[in-house]
Amino acid sequence: MKKIIVSLCFLKILSSAVELNEIQSFEAQFIQTLTSQNEQILYEGEIYIQAPSNALWRYTKPIPKDIYIQESISIIYEPKLQQAIITNIQENLNILSLIQQAKKIDKNTYEAKVAGVIYTILVQDGIPKEITFIDALENKIHIVFKNIKLNTLKNENIFDFNPGSDIDIIYN
């Protein structure tokens, strides 16, 4: 659920900042570090976002996993388990209301509070580079983006989840 909120929050930042208001799509590789007490877990992958509400987090390490966000639905697909979990996003996270919540803290920093979680977004040359937040379990999540491409997404079908007949679908 936190990844879903991060995606929606990130979409908000893409749309909210004056220097970012022309961004319609965002593609990047990412490294996500989750720190829990004294333990760190590193995740790697790619992210694809298309305004106003489509996102795909494609995790490649430590295990493959795709998280699709389409309007108010999230789909977590785990190929090694041959299953997908489809969930309605419970919070009413209207993109327009998220846009209104974003606050510019300084030249390169934005902050948004969503569902009680404060997200700090670092921007460089008008491009989002990092997101940091602490989740409800007191885990610190830090996401760094690299090889960023803006407004170049050609394959809008990337957001379509098309499971094979061998995939178990779980509705949550």
Coordinates of N, CA, C and O in Angstrom, one line a residue:
M1 N 0.8 -1.2 0.0 CA 0.0 0.0 0.0 C 0.9 1.2 0.0 O 0.5 2.2 -0.6
K2 N 2.0 1.2 0.7 CA 2.9 2.4 0.7 C 3.4 2.7 -0.6 O 3.6 3.8 -1.0
K3 N 3.7 1.6 -1.4 CA 4.2 1.9 -2.8 C 3.2 2.6 -3.6 O 3.5 3.4 -4.5
I4 N 1.9 2.2 -3.4 CA 0.8 2.8 -4.1 C 0.7 4.3 -3.8 O 0.6 5.2 -4.7
I5 N 0.8 4.6 -2.5 CA 0.8 6.0 -2.1 C 1.9 6.8 -2.6 O 1.8 7.9 -3.0
V6 N 3.1 6.2 -2.6 CA 4.3 6.8 -3.1 C 4.1 7.2 -4.6 O 4.4 8.2 -5.1
S7 N 3.5 6.2 -5.4 CA 3.3 6.4 -6.8 C 2.3 7.6 -7.0 O 2.5 8.5 -7.8
L8 N 1.2 7.6 -6.2 CA 0.3 8.7 -6.4 C 0.8 10.0 -5.9 O 0.6 11.0 -6.5
C9 N 1.6 10.0 -4.8 CA 2.3 11.2 -4.4 C 3.3 11.7 -5.4 O 3.3 12.9 -5.7
F10 N 4.0 10.8 -6.0 CA 5.0 11.2 -7.1 C 4.2 11.8 -8.3 O 4.7 12.7 -8.8
L11 N 3.1 11.2 -8.6 CA 2.3 11.8 -9.7 C 1.9 13.2 -9.4 O 1.9 14.1 -10.2
K12 N 1.6 13.4 -8.1 CA 1.2 14.7 -7.7 C 2.3 15.7 -7.8 O 2.1 16.8 -8.3
I13 N 3.5 15.3 -7.4 CA 4.6 16.2 -7.5 C 4.9 16.5 -9.0 O 5.3 17.6 -9.4
L14 N 4.8 15.5 -9.9 CA 5.0 15.7 -11.3 C 4.1 16.8 -11.8 O 4.5 17.6 -12.7
S15 N 2.9 16.8 -11.3 CA 1.9 17.7 -11.8 C 1.9 19.1 -11.1 O 1.4 20.0 -11.6
S16 N 2.5 19.1 -9.9 CA 2.2 20.3 -9.0 C 3.3 21.4 -9.2 O 2.9 22.6 -9.1
A17 N 4.5 21.1 -9.4 CA 5.5 22.1 -9.4 C 5.5 22.9 -10.7 O 5.3 22.3 -11.7
V18 N 5.7 24.2 -10.5 CA 5.7 25.1 -11.7 C 6.7 24.6 -12.8 O 6.3 24.5 -13.9
E19 N 7.9 24.3 -12.4 CA 8.9 23.8 -13.4 C 8.6 22.4 -13.9 O 9.2 22.0 -14.8
L20 N 7.7 21.7 -13.3 CA 7.4 20.3 -13.7 C 6.1 20.2 -14.3 O 5.7 19.1 -14.7
N21 N 5.3 21.3 -14.5 CA 4.0 21.2 -15.0 C 3.8 20.7 -16.4 O 2.7 20.4 -16.8
E22 N 4.8 20.6 -17.1 CA 4.7 20.1 -18.5 C 5.0 18.6 -18.6 O 4.9 18.0 -19.7
I23 N 5.3 18.0 -17.5 CA 5.6 16.5 -17.5 C 4.4 15.7 -17.6 O 3.5 15.8 -16.8
Q24 N 4.3 14.9 -18.7 CA 3.1 14.0 -18.9 C 3.5 12.6 -18.7 O 2.6 11.7 -18.4
S25 N 4.8 12.3 -18.8 CA 5.3 10.9 -18.5 C 6.7 11.0 -17.9 O 7.4 11.9 -18.1
F26 N 7.0 9.9 -17.1 CA 8.2 9.8 -16.4 C 8.7 8.4 -16.5 O 7.9 7.5 -16.2
E27 N 9.9 8.2 -16.9 CA 10.5 6.8 -16.9 C 11.9 6.9 -16.2 O 12.6 7.9 -16.4
A28 N 12.2 5.9 -15.4 CA 13.5 6.0 -14.7 C 13.8 4.6 -14.2 O 13.0 3.7 -14.0
Q29 N 15.1 4.4 -13.9 CA 15.6 3.3 -13.1 C 15.6 3.8 -11.7 O 15.7 5.0 -11.4
F30 N 15.4 2.9 -10.7 CA 15.4 3.3 -9.3 C 16.1 2.3 -8.5 O 16.2 1.1 -8.8
I31 N 16.6 2.9 -7.4 CA 17.1 2.0 -6.3 C 16.4 2.5 -5.0 O 16.3 3.7 -4.7
Q32 N 15.7 1.5 -4.4 CA 14.9 1.8 -3.2 C 15.6 1.1 -2.0 O 15.8 -0.1 -2.1
T33 N 15.9 1.9 -1.0 CA 16.5 1.4 0.2 C 15.4 1.4 1.3 O 14.9 2.5 1.6
L34 N 15.2 0.3 1.9 CA 14.3 0.2 3.1 C 15.1 -0.1 4.3 O 15.9 -1.1 4.3
T35 N 15.1 0.8 5.3 CA 15.9 0.7 6.5 C 14.9 0.4 7.6 O 14.0 1.2 7.9
S36 N 15.1 -0.7 8.3 CA 14.3 -1.1 9.4 C 15.2 -1.4 10.6 O 16.0 -2.4 10.5
Q37 N 15.1 -0.6 11.6 CA 16.0 -0.7 12.7 C 17.5 -0.7 12.2 O 17.9 0.4 11.7
N38 N 18.2 -1.7 12.3 CA 19.6 -1.7 11.8 C 19.8 -2.5 10.5 O 20.9 -2.8 10.1
E39 N 18.7 -2.9 9.9 CA 18.8 -3.7 8.7 C 18.4 -2.9 7.4 O 17.4 -2.1 7.5
Q40 N 19.1 -3.1 6.3 CA 18.7 -2.5 5.1 C 18.4 -3.5 4.0 O 19.1 -4.5 3.9
I41 N 17.4 -3.2 3.2 CA 17.1 -4.1 2.1 C 17.1 -3.2 0.8 O 16.5 -2.1 0.9
L42 N 17.8 -3.6 -0.2 CA 17.9 -2.8 -1.4 C 17.0 -3.5 -2.5 O 17.0 -4.7 -2.7
Y43 N 16.2 -2.6 -3.1 CA 15.4 -3.0 -4.3 C 15.9 -2.2 -5.5 O 16.3 -1.1 -5.3
E44 N 15.8 -2.8 -6.6 CA 16.1 -2.1 -7.9 C 15.0 -2.4 -8.9 O 14.4 -3.5 -8.9
G45 N 14.9 -1.5 -9.8 CA 13.9 -1.7 -10.9 C 13.7 -0.5 -11.8 O 14.6 0.4 -11.8
E46 N 12.6 -0.5 -12.4 CA 12.2 0.6 -13.3 C 10.8 1.1 -13.0 O 10.0 0.4 -12.5
I47 N 10.6 2.4 -13.2 CA 9.3 3.0 -12.9 C 8.9 3.7 -14.2 O 9.7 4.3 -14.9
Y48 N 7.6 3.6 -14.5 CA 6.9 4.2 -15.6 C 5.7 4.9 -15.0 O 4.9 4.3 -14.4
I49 N 5.6 6.2 -15.3 CA 4.4 7.0 -14.9 C 3.8 7.8 -16.0 O 4.6 8.4 -16.8
Q50 N 2.5 7.8 -16.1 CA 1.8 8.6 -17.1 C 0.7 9.4 -16.4 O -0.1 8.8 -15.7
A51 N 0.8 10.7 -16.5 CA -0.2 11.5 -15.8 C -1.6 11.3 -16.5 O -1.6 11.0 -17.7
P52 N -2.7 11.3 -15.7 CA -2.7 11.7 -14.3 C -2.6 10.6 -13.3 O -2.3 10.8 -12.2
S53 N -2.8 9.3 -13.7 CA -2.9 8.3 -12.7 C -2.4 6.9 -13.0 O -2.8 5.9 -12.3
N54 N -1.6 6.7 -14.0 CA -1.1 5.4 -14.3 C 0.4 5.3 -13.9 O 1.2 6.2 -14.1
A55 N 0.7 4.1 -13.2 CA 2.1 3.9 -12.8 C 2.4 2.4 -12.9 O 1.5 1.6 -12.7
L56 N 3.6 2.1 -13.1 CA 4.1 0.7 -13.1 C 5.5 0.8 -12.4 O 6.4 1.4 -12.9
W57 N 5.6 0.1 -11.2 CA 6.9 -0.1 -10.6 C 7.3 -1.5 -11.0 O 6.6 -2.5 -10.6
R58 N 8.4 -1.7 -11.7 CA 8.8 -3.0 -12.2 C 10.1 -3.3 -11.4 O 11.2 -2.8 -11.7
Y59 N 10.0 -4.1 -10.3 CA 11.1 -4.5 -9.5 C 11.9 -5.6 -10.2 O 11.2 -6.6 -10.6
T60 N 13.2 -5.5 -10.2 CA 14.0 -6.6 -10.8 C 14.9 -7.3 -9.8 O 15.2 -8.4 -9.9
K61 N 15.2 -6.6 -8.7 CA 16.0 -7.2 -7.6 C 15.4 -6.8 -6.3 O 14.9 -5.6 -6.1
P62 N 15.4 -7.6 -5.3 CA 16.0 -8.9 -5.2 C 15.2 -10.0 -5.9 O 15.7 -11.0 -6.3
I63 N 13.9 -9.7 -6.1 CA 13.1 -10.7 -6.8 C 12.2 -9.9 -7.8 O 11.8 -8.7 -7.5
P64 N 11.8 -10.5 -8.9 CA 10.9 -9.7 -9.8 C 9.5 -9.5 -9.3 O 9.0 -10.5 -8.6
K65 N 9.0 -8.3 -9.5 CA 7.6 -8.0 -9.0 C 7.2 -6.8 -9.8 O 8.0 -5.9 -9.9
D66 N 6.0 -6.8 -10.2 CA 5.4 -5.6 -10.9 C 4.2 -5.1 -10.1 O 3.4 -5.8 -9.6
I67 N 4.2 -3.8 -9.9 CA 3.1 -3.1 -9.2 C 2.5 -2.1 -10.2 O 3.1 -1.1 -10.5
Y68 N 1.3 -2.4 -10.6 CA 0.5 -1.6 -11.5 C -0.5 -0.7 -10.7 O -1.1 -1.2 -9.8
I69 N -0.6 0.5 -11.1 CA -1.6 1.4 -10.5 C -2.3 2.0 -11.7 O -1.7 2.6 -12.6
Q70 N -3.6 1.8 -11.7 CA -4.5 2.3 -12.7 C -5.7 2.9 -12.0 O -6.6 2.1 -11.5
E71 N -5.8 4.2 -12.0 CA -6.9 4.9 -11.4 C -7.0 4.5 -9.9 O -6.1 4.8 -9.2
S72 N -8.0 3.8 -9.5 CA -8.2 3.4 -8.1 C -7.9 1.9 -7.8 O -8.3 1.3 -6.8
I73 N -7.2 1.3 -8.7 CA -6.9 -0.2 -8.6 C -5.4 -0.4 -8.6 O -4.6 0.3 -9.3
S74 N -4.9 -1.3 -7.7 CA -3.5 -1.7 -7.7 C -3.5 -3.2 -8.0 O -4.3 -3.9 -7.6
I75 N -2.5 -3.5 -8.7 CA -2.2 -5.0 -9.1 C -0.8 -5.3 -8.7 O 0.1 -4.6 -9.2
I76 N -0.6 -6.2 -7.8 CA 0.7 -6.7 -7.5 C 0.9 -8.0 -8.1 O 0.3 -9.0 -7.7
Y77 N 1.8 -8.1 -9.1 CA 2.1 -9.3 -9.8 C 3.4 -9.9 -9.4 O 4.5 -9.2 -9.6
E78 N 3.4 -11.1 -9.0 CA 4.7 -11.8 -8.6 C 4.9 -13.0 -9.5 O 4.3 -14.1 -9.2
P79 N 5.7 -12.9 -10.5 CA 5.8 -14.0 -11.5 C 6.3 -15.3 -10.9 O 5.9 -16.3 -11.3
K80 N 7.2 -15.2 -9.9 CA 7.8 -16.5 -9.3 C 6.7 -17.2 -8.6 O 6.7 -18.5 -8.4
L81 N 5.7 -16.5 -8.0 CA 4.6 -17.2 -7.3 C 3.4 -17.4 -8.3 O 2.5 -18.1 -7.9
Q82 N 3.5 -17.0 -9.5 CA 2.5 -17.1 -10.5 C 1.1 -16.6 -9.9 O 0.1 -17.3 -10.0
Q83 N 1.2 -15.4 -9.3 CA 0.0 -14.8 -8.8 C -0.1 -13.3 -8.9 O 1.0 -12.7 -9.0
A84 N -1.3 -12.8 -8.9 CA -1.5 -11.4 -8.9 C -2.6 -11.0 -7.9 O -3.6 -11.7 -7.8
I85 N -2.3 -10.0 -7.1 CA -3.3 -9.5 -6.1 C -3.8 -8.2 -6.6 O -3.1 -7.3 -6.8
I86 N -5.2 -8.2 -6.8 CA -5.8 -7.0 -7.3 C -6.6 -6.4 -6.1 O -7.4 -7.0 -5.4
T87 N -6.3 -5.1 -5.9 CA -6.9 -4.4 -4.7 C -7.5 -3.0 -5.1 O -6.8 -2.3 -5.9
N88 N -8.6 -2.7 -4.6 CA -9.1 -1.3 -4.7 C -8.3 -0.5 -3.7 O -8.1 -0.9 -2.6
I89 N -7.8 0.7 -4.2 CA -7.1 1.6 -3.3 C -8.1 2.2 -2.4 O -9.1 2.8 -2.8
Q90 N -7.9 2.0 -1.1 CA -8.9 2.4 -0.1 C -9.1 3.9 0.1 O -10.1 4.4 0.2
E91 N -7.9 4.5 0.2 CA -8.0 6.0 0.4 C -8.4 6.7 -0.9 O -8.0 6.3 -2.0
N92 N -9.2 7.7 -0.7 CA -9.6 8.5 -1.8 C -8.5 9.5 -2.2 O -8.5 10.6 -1.7
L93 N -7.6 9.0 -3.0 CA -6.4 9.8 -3.3 C -6.6 10.5 -4.6 O -6.0 10.1 -5.6
N94 N -7.5 11.5 -4.6 CA -7.7 12.3 -5.8 C -6.5 13.0 -6.2 O -5.9 13.7 -5.4
I95 N -6.0 12.9 -7.5 CA -4.8 13.5 -7.9 C -4.9 15.0 -7.8 O -3.9 15.7 -7.3
L96 N -6.1 15.6 -8.0 CA -6.2 17.1 -7.9 C -6.0 17.5 -6.4 O -5.3 18.5 -6.1
S97 N -6.5 16.8 -5.5 CA -6.3 17.1 -4.1 C -4.9 16.9 -3.7 O -4.3 17.7 -2.8
L98 N -4.2 15.9 -4.2 CA -2.8 15.7 -3.9 C -1.9 16.8 -4.5 O -1.0 17.3 -3.8
I99 N -2.3 17.3 -5.6 CA -1.6 18.5 -6.2 C -1.6 19.7 -5.3 O -0.7 20.4 -5.0
Q100 N -2.8 19.9 -4.7 CA -3.0 21.0 -3.8 C -2.3 20.9 -2.5 O -1.9 21.9 -1.9
Q101 N -1.9 19.7 -2.1 CA -1.2 19.5 -0.9 C 0.3 19.7 -1.0 O 0.9 19.9 0.0
A102 N 0.9 19.6 -2.2 CA 2.3 19.7 -2.3 C 2.8 21.1 -1.9 O 2.2 22.1 -2.3
K103 N 3.9 21.1 -1.1 CA 4.4 22.4 -0.7 C 5.9 22.5 -1.1 O 6.6 21.5 -0.8
K104 N 6.3 23.6 -1.6 CA 7.7 23.8 -1.9 C 8.4 24.2 -0.7 O 8.0 25.3 -0.1
I105 N 9.4 23.5 -0.2 CA 10.1 23.8 1.0 C 11.2 24.8 0.7 O 11.5 25.7 1.5
D106 N 12.0 24.4 -0.3 CA 13.1 25.3 -0.7 C 13.3 25.1 -2.2 O 12.5 24.4 -2.9
K107 N 14.3 25.6 -2.8 CA 14.5 25.5 -4.2 C 14.5 24.1 -4.8 O 13.9 23.9 -5.9
N108 N 15.0 23.1 -4.1 CA 15.1 21.8 -4.6 C 14.3 20.8 -3.7 O 14.4 19.6 -4.0
T109 N 13.4 21.2 -2.8 CA 12.7 20.3 -1.9 C 11.2 20.6 -1.9 O 10.8 21.7 -1.8
Y110 N 10.5 19.5 -2.0 CA 9.0 19.5 -1.9 C 8.6 18.6 -0.8 O 9.3 17.6 -0.5
E111 N 7.5 18.9 -0.2 CA 7.0 18.0 0.8 C 5.5 17.8 0.7 O 4.8 18.8 0.3
A112 N 5.0 16.6 0.9 CA 3.6 16.3 0.8 C 3.2 15.4 1.9 O 4.0 14.5 2.3
K113 N 2.1 15.6 2.5 CA 1.6 14.7 3.6 C 0.3 14.0 3.0 O -0.6 14.7 2.7
V114 N 0.4 12.7 3.0 CA -0.7 11.9 2.5 C -0.9 10.7 3.5 O 0.0 10.0 3.8
A115 N -2.1 10.6 3.9 CA -2.5 9.5 4.8 C -1.6 9.5 6.1 O -1.2 8.4 6.5
G116 N -1.2 10.7 6.5 CA -0.4 10.8 7.7 C 1.1 10.6 7.5 O 1.9 10.6 8.4
V117 N 1.5 10.3 6.3 CA 2.9 10.1 6.0 C 3.5 11.3 5.3 O 2.8 11.8 4.3
I118 N 4.6 11.8 5.7 CA 5.3 12.9 5.1 C 6.3 12.5 4.1 O 7.2 11.7 4.4
Y119 N 6.2 12.9 2.8 CA 7.1 12.5 1.8 C 7.9 13.7 1.4 O 7.4 14.8 1.2
T120 N 9.3 13.5 1.4 CA 10.2 14.6 1.0 C 10.7 14.2 -0.4 O 11.2 13.1 -0.6
I121 N 10.6 15.2 -1.3 CA 11.0 14.9 -2.7 C 12.1 15.9 -3.1 O 11.9 17.1 -2.9
L122 N 13.2 15.4 -3.5 CA 14.3 16.3 -3.9 C 14.3 16.4 -5.4 O 14.2 15.4 -6.1
V123 N 14.4 17.6 -5.9 CA 14.4 17.9 -7.3 C 15.7 18.6 -7.7 O 16.2 19.4 -7.0
Q124 N 16.2 18.2 -8.9 CA 17.4 18.8 -9.4 C 17.1 19.2 -10.8 O 16.7 18.4 -11.6
D125 N 17.4 20.5 -11.1 CA 17.1 21.0 -12.5 C 15.6 20.8 -12.9 O 15.4 20.5 -14.1
G126 N 14.7 20.9 -11.9 CA 13.3 20.7 -12.3 C 12.9 19.2 -12.4 O 11.8 18.9 -12.8
I127 N 13.8 18.3 -12.1 CA 13.5 16.8 -12.3 C 13.5 16.1 -11.0 O 14.5 16.3 -10.2
P128 N 12.5 15.4 -10.6 CA 12.5 14.6 -9.3 C 13.6 13.6 -9.3 O 13.7 12.8 -10.3
K129 N 14.4 13.6 -8.3 CA 15.6 12.7 -8.2 C 15.5 11.7 -7.1 O 16.0 10.6 -7.1
E130 N 14.8 12.1 -5.9 CA 14.8 11.3 -4.8 C 13.4 11.5 -4.0 O 12.9 12.6 -4.0
I131 N 13.0 10.4 -3.4 CA 11.8 10.5 -2.5 C 12.2 9.8 -1.2 O 12.8 8.7 -1.2
T132 N 11.9 10.4 -0.1 CA 12.2 9.8 1.2 C 11.0 9.9 2.1 O 10.3 11.0 2.1
F133 N 10.6 8.8 2.9 CA 9.5 8.9 3.8 C 9.7 7.8 4.8 O 10.5 6.9 4.7
I134 N 9.0 7.9 5.9 CA 8.9 6.9 7.0 C 7.5 6.3 7.0 O 6.6 7.1 7.1
D135 N 7.4 5.0 6.8 CA 6.1 4.4 6.8 C 5.5 4.1 8.2 O 6.1 4.4 9.2
A136 N 4.3 3.6 8.2 CA 3.6 3.3 9.4 C 4.3 2.3 10.4 O 4.1 2.3 11.6
L137 N 5.2 1.5 9.8 CA 6.0 0.6 10.6 C 7.3 1.1 11.0 O 8.2 0.4 11.5
E138 N 7.5 2.4 10.8 CA 8.8 3.1 11.2 C 9.9 2.7 10.3 O 11.1 2.9 10.7
N139 N 9.7 2.2 9.1 CA 10.7 1.9 8.1 C 11.0 3.2 7.4 O 10.1 3.9 7.0
K140 N 12.3 3.4 7.2 CA 12.7 4.6 6.3 C 12.9 4.1 4.9 O 13.6 3.2 4.7
I141 N 12.2 4.7 4.0 CA 12.3 4.4 2.6 C 12.9 5.5 1.8 O 12.5 6.7 2.0
H142 N 13.9 5.2 1.1 CA 14.6 6.2 0.3 C 14.7 5.7 -1.2 O 15.2 4.6 -1.4
I143 N 14.2 6.4 -2.1 CA 14.2 6.0 -3.5 C 15.0 7.0 -4.3 O 14.7 8.2 -4.3
V144 N 15.9 6.5 -5.1 CA 16.8 7.4 -5.9 C 16.5 7.0 -7.4 O 16.5 5.8 -7.7
F145 N 16.2 8.0 -8.2 CA 16.0 7.8 -9.6 C 17.2 8.1 -10.5 O 17.9 9.1 -10.2
K146 N 17.4 7.3 -11.5 CA 18.5 7.6 -12.4 C 18.1 7.3 -13.8 O 17.1 6.6 -14.1
N147 N 18.8 7.8 -14.8 CA 18.5 7.6 -16.2 C 17.0 8.0 -16.5 O 16.2 7.3 -17.1
I148 N 16.7 9.2 -16.1 CA 15.3 9.7 -16.1 C 15.0 10.2 -17.6 O 15.8 10.9 -18.2
K149 N 13.8 9.8 -18.0 CA 13.3 10.3 -19.3 C 11.9 10.9 -19.1 O 11.1 10.3 -18.4
L150 N 11.8 12.1 -19.6 CA 10.5 12.9 -19.4 C 9.8 13.0 -20.8 O 10.4 13.2 -21.8
N151 N 8.5 12.7 -20.7 CA 7.6 12.9 -21.9 C 8.1 12.1 -23.1 O 7.9 12.6 -24.2
T152 N 8.6 10.9 -22.9 CA 9.0 10.1 -24.0 C 8.3 8.8 -24.1 O 8.6 8.0 -25.0
L153 N 7.4 8.5 -23.1 CA 6.7 7.2 -23.1 C 5.9 7.0 -24.3 O 5.0 7.8 -24.6
K154 N 6.2 6.0 -25.1 CA 5.5 5.7 -26.3 C 4.5 4.6 -26.2 O 3.5 4.6 -26.8
N155 N 4.8 3.6 -25.3 CA 4.0 2.4 -25.1 C 3.0 2.6 -24.0 O 3.3 2.2 -22.9
E156 N 1.9 3.2 -24.3 CA 0.9 3.3 -23.2 C 0.3 2.0 -22.7 O -0.3 1.9 -21.7
N157 N 0.5 1.0 -23.5 CA 0.0 -0.4 -23.1 C 0.8 -1.0 -22.0 O 0.4 -2.0 -21.5
I158 N 1.9 -0.4 -21.7 CA 2.8 -0.9 -20.6 C 2.0 -0.9 -19.3 O 2.3 -1.7 -18.4
F159 N 0.9 -0.1 -19.1 CA 0.1 -0.1 -17.9 C -1.0 -1.1 -17.9 O -1.7 -1.2 -16.9
D160 N -1.1 -1.9 -18.9 CA -2.1 -2.9 -19.0 C -1.6 -4.2 -18.5 O -0.5 -4.7 -18.9
F161 N -2.3 -4.8 -17.5 CA -1.9 -6.1 -17.0 C -2.7 -7.2 -17.7 O -3.9 -7.2 -17.7
N162 N -1.9 -8.0 -18.4 CA -2.5 -9.1 -19.2 C -2.0 -10.5 -18.7 O -1.0 -11.0 -19.2
P163 N -2.6 -11.0 -17.6 CA -2.1 -12.3 -17.1 C -2.4 -13.5 -18.0 O -3.4 -13.5 -18.7
G164 N -1.5 -14.4 -17.9 CA -1.7 -15.7 -18.6 C -2.7 -16.5 -17.9 O -3.0 -16.3 -16.7
S165 N -3.1 -17.6 -18.5 CA -4.1 -18.5 -17.9 C -3.5 -19.3 -16.7 O -4.3 -19.8 -15.8
D166 N -2.2 -19.3 -16.6 CA -1.5 -20.0 -15.5 C -1.3 -19.1 -14.2 O -0.8 -19.6 -13.2
I167 N -1.8 -17.9 -14.2 CA -1.6 -17.0 -13.1 C -2.9 -17.0 -12.2 O -4.0 -16.9 -12.7
D168 N -2.7 -17.2 -10.9 CA -3.8 -17.1 -10.0 C -4.0 -15.6 -9.7 O -3.1 -14.9 -9.4
I169 N -5.3 -15.3 -9.8 CA -5.7 -13.9 -9.5 C -6.4 -13.9 -8.1 O -7.4 -14.6 -7.9
I170 N -6.0 -13.0 -7.3 CA -6.5 -12.9 -5.9 C -7.1 -11.5 -5.8 O -6.4 -10.5 -6.0
Y171 N -8.4 -11.4 -5.5 CA -9.0 -10.1 -5.3 C -9.1 -9.9 -3.8 O -9.6 -10.6 -3.0
N172 N -8.5 -8.7 -3.4 CA -8.4 -8.4 -2.0 C -9.2 -7.2 -1.7 O -9.3 -6.3 -2.3

